[in-house]
Amino acid sequence: QESLESKYKEELEDNFGILFNQLYTMTNMPIKRFADFLYRRDELKDYMDLLVRNFNADTTKNLMCLNTISICYDGKIFDCDFNQQLGYGIGSSEAYEGGMTVFDVNSFNLQDIPIKNDNHCFGCTAGMGSS
């Protein structure tokens, strides 16, 4: 990432007069529109292979799904923004079916509930991570 940051600093300053301290990069998650785009171009398998090949176990200690929840407008609770987009609610094994809401819990100690994992999770664990 250091070489990428150096190149961005050079290009943005030279071409636009923009200075910045640190570059943060994020992985495009292979879900929804981006997954559809890759699928239509017959590139989804290659993209997933790239994420899997770049899996970095060190990223798993700081994933957002370990300490952050997302709450939908209707009160449904999700362990990750991406799981929310896919409809994987906490406490449900099916997309868009059931799941816990803020009205179902007396406490937000959700540590005993397993985090929903799927192929898109490789997006947060590839390279330097995305969470």
mmCIF file of C-alpha atoms in Angstrom:
data_model
loop_
_atom_site.group_PDB
_atom_site.id
_atom_site.type_symbol
_atom_site.label_atom_id
_atom_site.label_comp_id
_atom_site.label_asym_id
_atom_site.label_seq_id
_atom_site.Cartn_x
_atom_site.Cartn_y
_atom_site.Cartn_z
ATOM 1 C CA GLN A 1 0.000 0.000 0.000
ATOM 2 C CA GLU A 2 2.972 2.329 0.527
ATOM 3 C CA SER A 3 3.849 2.427 -3.175
ATOM 4 C CA LEU A 4 0.205 3.062 -4.073
ATOM 5 C CA GLU A 5 0.022 5.886 -1.509
ATOM 6 C CA SER A 6 3.219 7.427 -2.866
ATOM 7 C CA LYS A 7 1.887 7.348 -6.431
ATOM 8 C CA TYR A 8 -1.471 8.872 -5.411
ATOM 9 C CA LYS A 9 0.299 11.660 -3.493
ATOM 10 C CA GLU A 10 2.447 12.460 -6.508
ATOM 11 C CA GLU A 11 -0.382 12.392 -9.064
ATOM 12 C CA LEU A 12 -2.914 14.312 -6.969
ATOM 13 C CA GLU A 13 -0.446 17.016 -5.986
ATOM 14 C CA ASP A 14 1.007 17.411 -9.494
ATOM 15 C CA ASN A 15 -2.328 17.419 -11.312
ATOM 16 C CA PHE A 16 -4.728 18.961 -8.808
ATOM 17 C CA GLY A 17 -2.697 20.547 -5.989
ATOM 18 C CA ILE A 18 -4.205 18.079 -3.508
ATOM 19 C CA LEU A 19 -2.151 17.075 -0.462
ATOM 20 C CA PHE A 20 -3.116 14.348 2.009
ATOM 21 C CA ASN A 21 -1.533 12.467 4.919
ATOM 22 C CA GLN A 22 -2.576 8.865 4.476
ATOM 23 C CA LEU A 23 -4.310 6.738 1.841
ATOM 24 C CA TYR A 24 -6.980 4.279 2.895
ATOM 25 C CA THR A 25 -8.043 1.698 0.351
ATOM 26 C CA MET A 26 -11.104 -0.500 0.484
ATOM 27 C CA THR A 27 -12.017 -3.642 -1.373
ATOM 28 C CA ASN A 28 -15.104 -3.639 -3.561
ATOM 29 C CA MET A 29 -17.366 -6.222 -1.996
ATOM 30 C CA PRO A 30 -18.646 -8.823 -4.450
ATOM 31 C CA ILE A 31 -22.302 -8.265 -3.531
ATOM 32 C CA LYS A 32 -25.360 -6.736 -5.163
ATOM 33 C CA ARG A 33 -24.622 -4.468 -8.160
ATOM 34 C CA PHE A 34 -20.883 -5.099 -8.158
ATOM 35 C CA ALA A 35 -21.385 -8.877 -8.091
ATOM 36 C CA ASP A 36 -23.955 -8.569 -10.892
ATOM 37 C CA PHE A 37 -21.521 -6.434 -12.902
ATOM 38 C CA LEU A 38 -18.731 -8.992 -12.467
ATOM 39 C CA TYR A 39 -21.082 -11.853 -13.312
ATOM 40 C CA ARG A 40 -22.263 -10.200 -16.538
ATOM 41 C CA ARG A 41 -18.628 -9.745 -17.569
ATOM 42 C CA ASP A 42 -17.823 -13.346 -16.566
ATOM 43 C CA GLU A 43 -15.308 -12.010 -13.997
ATOM 44 C CA LEU A 44 -16.969 -12.939 -10.689
ATOM 45 C CA LYS A 45 -15.042 -16.202 -10.254
ATOM 46 C CA ASP A 46 -11.718 -14.471 -11.032
ATOM 47 C CA TYR A 47 -12.492 -11.677 -8.550
ATOM 48 C CA MET A 48 -13.415 -14.161 -5.828
ATOM 49 C CA ASP A 49 -10.261 -16.170 -6.567
ATOM 50 C CA LEU A 50 -8.228 -12.969 -6.168
ATOM 51 C CA LEU A 51 -9.808 -12.254 -2.771
ATOM 52 C CA VAL A 52 -9.291 -15.824 -1.573
ATOM 53 C CA ARG A 53 -5.664 -15.871 -2.744
ATOM 54 C CA ASN A 54 -5.030 -12.647 -0.819
ATOM 55 C CA PHE A 55 -6.627 -13.814 2.433
ATOM 56 C CA ASN A 56 -4.697 -12.355 5.383
ATOM 57 C CA ALA A 57 -5.363 -14.027 8.739
ATOM 58 C CA ASP A 58 -4.006 -10.950 10.565
ATOM 59 C CA THR A 59 -7.058 -8.955 9.422
ATOM 60 C CA THR A 60 -9.478 -11.212 11.294
ATOM 61 C CA LYS A 61 -8.652 -9.628 14.670
ATOM 62 C CA ASN A 62 -10.070 -6.239 13.657
ATOM 63 C CA LEU A 63 -13.107 -7.038 11.534
ATOM 64 C CA MET A 64 -16.063 -4.716 12.025
ATOM 65 C CA CYS A 65 -18.402 -7.670 12.506
ATOM 66 C CA LEU A 66 -16.612 -8.422 15.785
ATOM 67 C CA ASN A 67 -17.539 -5.156 17.502
ATOM 68 C CA THR A 68 -20.068 -3.249 15.393
ATOM 69 C CA ILE A 69 -23.718 -3.829 14.590
ATOM 70 C CA SER A 70 -25.977 -2.280 11.984
ATOM 71 C CA ILE A 71 -29.616 -1.610 12.682
ATOM 72 C CA CYS A 72 -32.147 -1.329 9.874
ATOM 73 C CA TYR A 73 -35.014 1.167 9.813
ATOM 74 C CA ASP A 74 -37.387 -1.563 11.061
ATOM 75 C CA GLY A 75 -35.153 -2.470 14.023
ATOM 76 C CA LYS A 76 -33.567 -5.608 12.534
ATOM 77 C CA ILE A 77 -30.019 -6.173 13.755
ATOM 78 C CA PHE A 78 -27.129 -7.140 11.498
ATOM 79 C CA ASP A 79 -23.544 -8.022 12.442
ATOM 80 C CA CYS A 80 -22.138 -6.288 9.364
ATOM 81 C CA ASP A 81 -23.150 -3.644 6.812
ATOM 82 C CA PHE A 82 -22.626 -6.150 4.031
ATOM 83 C CA ASN A 83 -24.784 -8.779 5.719
ATOM 84 C CA GLN A 84 -27.439 -6.086 6.034
ATOM 85 C CA GLN A 85 -27.295 -5.472 2.279
ATOM 86 C CA LEU A 86 -27.690 -9.212 1.727
ATOM 87 C CA GLY A 87 -30.514 -9.561 4.260
ATOM 88 C CA TYR A 88 -28.607 -11.817 6.679
ATOM 89 C CA GLY A 89 -30.039 -10.741 10.025
ATOM 90 C CA ILE A 90 -28.609 -11.807 13.382
ATOM 91 C CA GLY A 91 -30.350 -14.937 14.574
ATOM 92 C CA SER A 92 -31.598 -16.033 11.152
ATOM 93 C CA SER A 93 -30.201 -18.653 8.814
ATOM 94 C CA GLU A 94 -32.115 -17.420 5.758
ATOM 95 C CA ALA A 95 -31.747 -14.130 3.896
ATOM 96 C CA TYR A 96 -34.616 -11.705 4.518
ATOM 97 C CA GLU A 97 -36.316 -14.171 6.888
ATOM 98 C CA GLY A 98 -36.789 -13.479 10.578
ATOM 99 C CA GLY A 99 -33.809 -12.343 12.594
ATOM 100 C CA MET A 100 -33.565 -10.396 15.812
ATOM 101 C CA THR A 101 -34.716 -6.829 16.215
ATOM 102 C CA VAL A 102 -33.926 -4.215 18.832
ATOM 103 C CA PHE A 103 -37.338 -5.035 20.274
ATOM 104 C CA ASP A 104 -36.308 -8.686 20.887
ATOM 105 C CA VAL A 105 -33.238 -8.087 23.025
ATOM 106 C CA ASN A 106 -32.887 -6.974 26.613
ATOM 107 C CA SER A 107 -29.162 -6.400 26.272
ATOM 108 C CA PHE A 108 -26.785 -5.866 23.392
ATOM 109 C CA ASN A 109 -24.418 -8.584 24.561
ATOM 110 C CA LEU A 110 -24.573 -10.522 21.301
ATOM 111 C CA GLN A 111 -21.218 -12.280 21.650
ATOM 112 C CA ASP A 112 -22.758 -15.759 21.907
ATOM 113 C CA ILE A 113 -24.526 -15.442 18.555
ATOM 114 C CA PRO A 114 -22.422 -16.682 15.623
ATOM 115 C CA ILE A 115 -21.491 -14.141 12.956
ATOM 116 C CA LYS A 116 -22.933 -14.947 9.534
ATOM 117 C CA ASN A 117 -20.089 -15.749 7.150
ATOM 118 C CA ASP A 118 -20.268 -16.088 3.386
ATOM 119 C CA ASN A 119 -18.039 -15.604 0.342
ATOM 120 C CA HIS A 120 -18.211 -11.805 0.584
ATOM 121 C CA CYS A 121 -16.293 -11.992 3.883
ATOM 122 C CA PHE A 122 -13.109 -12.536 1.890
ATOM 123 C CA GLY A 123 -13.460 -8.872 0.892
ATOM 124 C CA CYS A 124 -12.718 -7.779 4.466
ATOM 125 C CA THR A 125 -9.859 -10.247 4.909
ATOM 126 C CA ALA A 126 -7.954 -9.749 1.660
ATOM 127 C CA GLY A 127 -4.672 -7.854 1.659
ATOM 128 C CA MET A 128 -4.613 -5.252 4.416
ATOM 129 C CA GLY A 129 -8.317 -5.770 5.125
ATOM 130 C CA SER A 130 -11.307 -3.588 4.519
ATOM 131 C CA SER A 131 -12.914 -3.215 7.947
#
